[in-house]
Amino acid sequence: MKVIKDLISVIDDDCEGKVLHWLIEGKSYRWIGMHMGLSSSHIKRLRDSVVTKMVKETNRTNDTKLIKHKSC
């Protein structure tokens, strides 16, 4: 959970941020969709976008750490 909270800053879209918040709270795709007025499949697409951004940031951060270690 800490890793996810550390990566929240890479989410720059309000809808994605809301979806992430509700998923962290344990809400279902259906509940989130009803709450936001969107279909559950749209919520899944937003979730996929959040995951993609977080993975890219994690990979970017890890690549930077590896580069720093190589220069020692």
GROMACS .gro file of C-alpha atoms in nm:
model
   72
    1MET     CA    1   0.000   0.000   0.000
    2LYS     CA    2   0.288   0.240   0.076
    3VAL     CA    3   0.425   0.193  -0.275
    4ILE     CA    4   0.089   0.291  -0.423
    5LYS     CA    5   0.061   0.596  -0.198
    6ASP     CA    6   0.416   0.699  -0.295
    7LEU     CA    7   0.316   0.687  -0.664
    8ILE     CA    8  -0.011   0.878  -0.636
    9SER     CA    9   0.166   1.194  -0.754
   10VAL     CA   10   0.206   1.049  -1.106
   11ILE     CA   11  -0.174   1.044  -1.147
   12ASP     CA   12  -0.258   1.379  -1.303
   13ASP     CA   13  -0.613   1.305  -1.419
   14ASP     CA   14  -0.898   1.378  -1.177
   15CYS     CA   15  -1.106   1.077  -1.283
   16GLU     CA   16  -0.809   0.843  -1.250
   17GLY     CA   17  -0.736   0.989  -0.908
   18LYS     CA   18  -1.091   0.929  -0.792
   19VAL     CA   19  -1.088   0.572  -0.923
   20LEU     CA   20  -0.760   0.503  -0.745
   21HIS     CA   21  -0.894   0.653  -0.422
   22TRP     CA   22  -1.207   0.437  -0.429
   23LEU     CA   23  -1.012   0.123  -0.522
   24ILE     CA   24  -0.780   0.181  -0.227
   25GLU     CA   25  -1.092   0.214  -0.012
   26GLY     CA   26  -1.199  -0.129  -0.135
   27LYS     CA   27  -1.494  -0.026  -0.351
   28SER     CA   28  -1.600  -0.241  -0.647
   29TYR     CA   29  -1.586  -0.131  -1.011
   30ARG     CA   30  -1.964  -0.134  -1.014
   31TRP     CA   31  -1.988   0.084  -0.701
   32ILE     CA   32  -1.731   0.330  -0.836
   33GLY     CA   33  -1.907   0.344  -1.172
   34MET     CA   34  -2.243   0.415  -1.010
   35HIS     CA   35  -2.086   0.679  -0.785
   36MET     CA   36  -1.911   0.852  -1.077
   37GLY     CA   37  -2.183   0.799  -1.336
   38LEU     CA   38  -1.962   0.577  -1.553
   39SER     CA   39  -1.978   0.214  -1.664
   40SER     CA   40  -1.775  -0.046  -1.479
   41SER     CA   41  -1.581  -0.112  -1.802
   42HIS     CA   42  -1.486   0.257  -1.814
   43ILE     CA   43  -1.368   0.229  -1.454
   44LYS     CA   44  -1.152  -0.068  -1.553
   45ARG     CA   45  -0.998   0.135  -1.837
   46LEU     CA   46  -0.921   0.417  -1.594
   47ARG     CA   47  -0.769   0.163  -1.354
   48ASP     CA   48  -0.554   0.026  -1.637
   49SER     CA   49  -0.432   0.378  -1.713
   50VAL     CA   50  -0.343   0.432  -1.346
   51VAL     CA   51  -0.150   0.105  -1.337
   52THR     CA   52   0.034   0.189  -1.660
   53LYS     CA   53   0.142   0.529  -1.527
   54MET     CA   54   0.258   0.380  -1.198
   55VAL     CA   55   0.454   0.102  -1.369
   56LYS     CA   56   0.622   0.353  -1.603
   57GLU     CA   57   0.718   0.571  -1.306
   58THR     CA   58   0.849   0.272  -1.113
   59ASN     CA   59   1.056   0.160  -1.412
   60ARG     CA   60   1.186   0.514  -1.467
   61THR     CA   61   1.283   0.544  -1.100
   62ASN     CA   62   1.452   0.203  -1.099
   63ASP     CA   63   1.644   0.286  -1.419
   64THR     CA   64   1.769   0.608  -1.258
   65LYS     CA   65   1.882   0.418  -0.949
   66LEU     CA   66   2.066   0.166  -1.165
   67ILE     CA   67   2.244   0.441  -1.354
   68LYS     CA   68   2.354   0.601  -1.028
   69HIS     CA   69   2.489   0.270  -0.902
   70LYS     CA   70   2.685   0.206  -1.222
   71SER     CA   71   2.886   0.525  -1.178
   72CYS     CA   72   3.036   0.413  -0.844
   0.00000   0.00000   0.00000
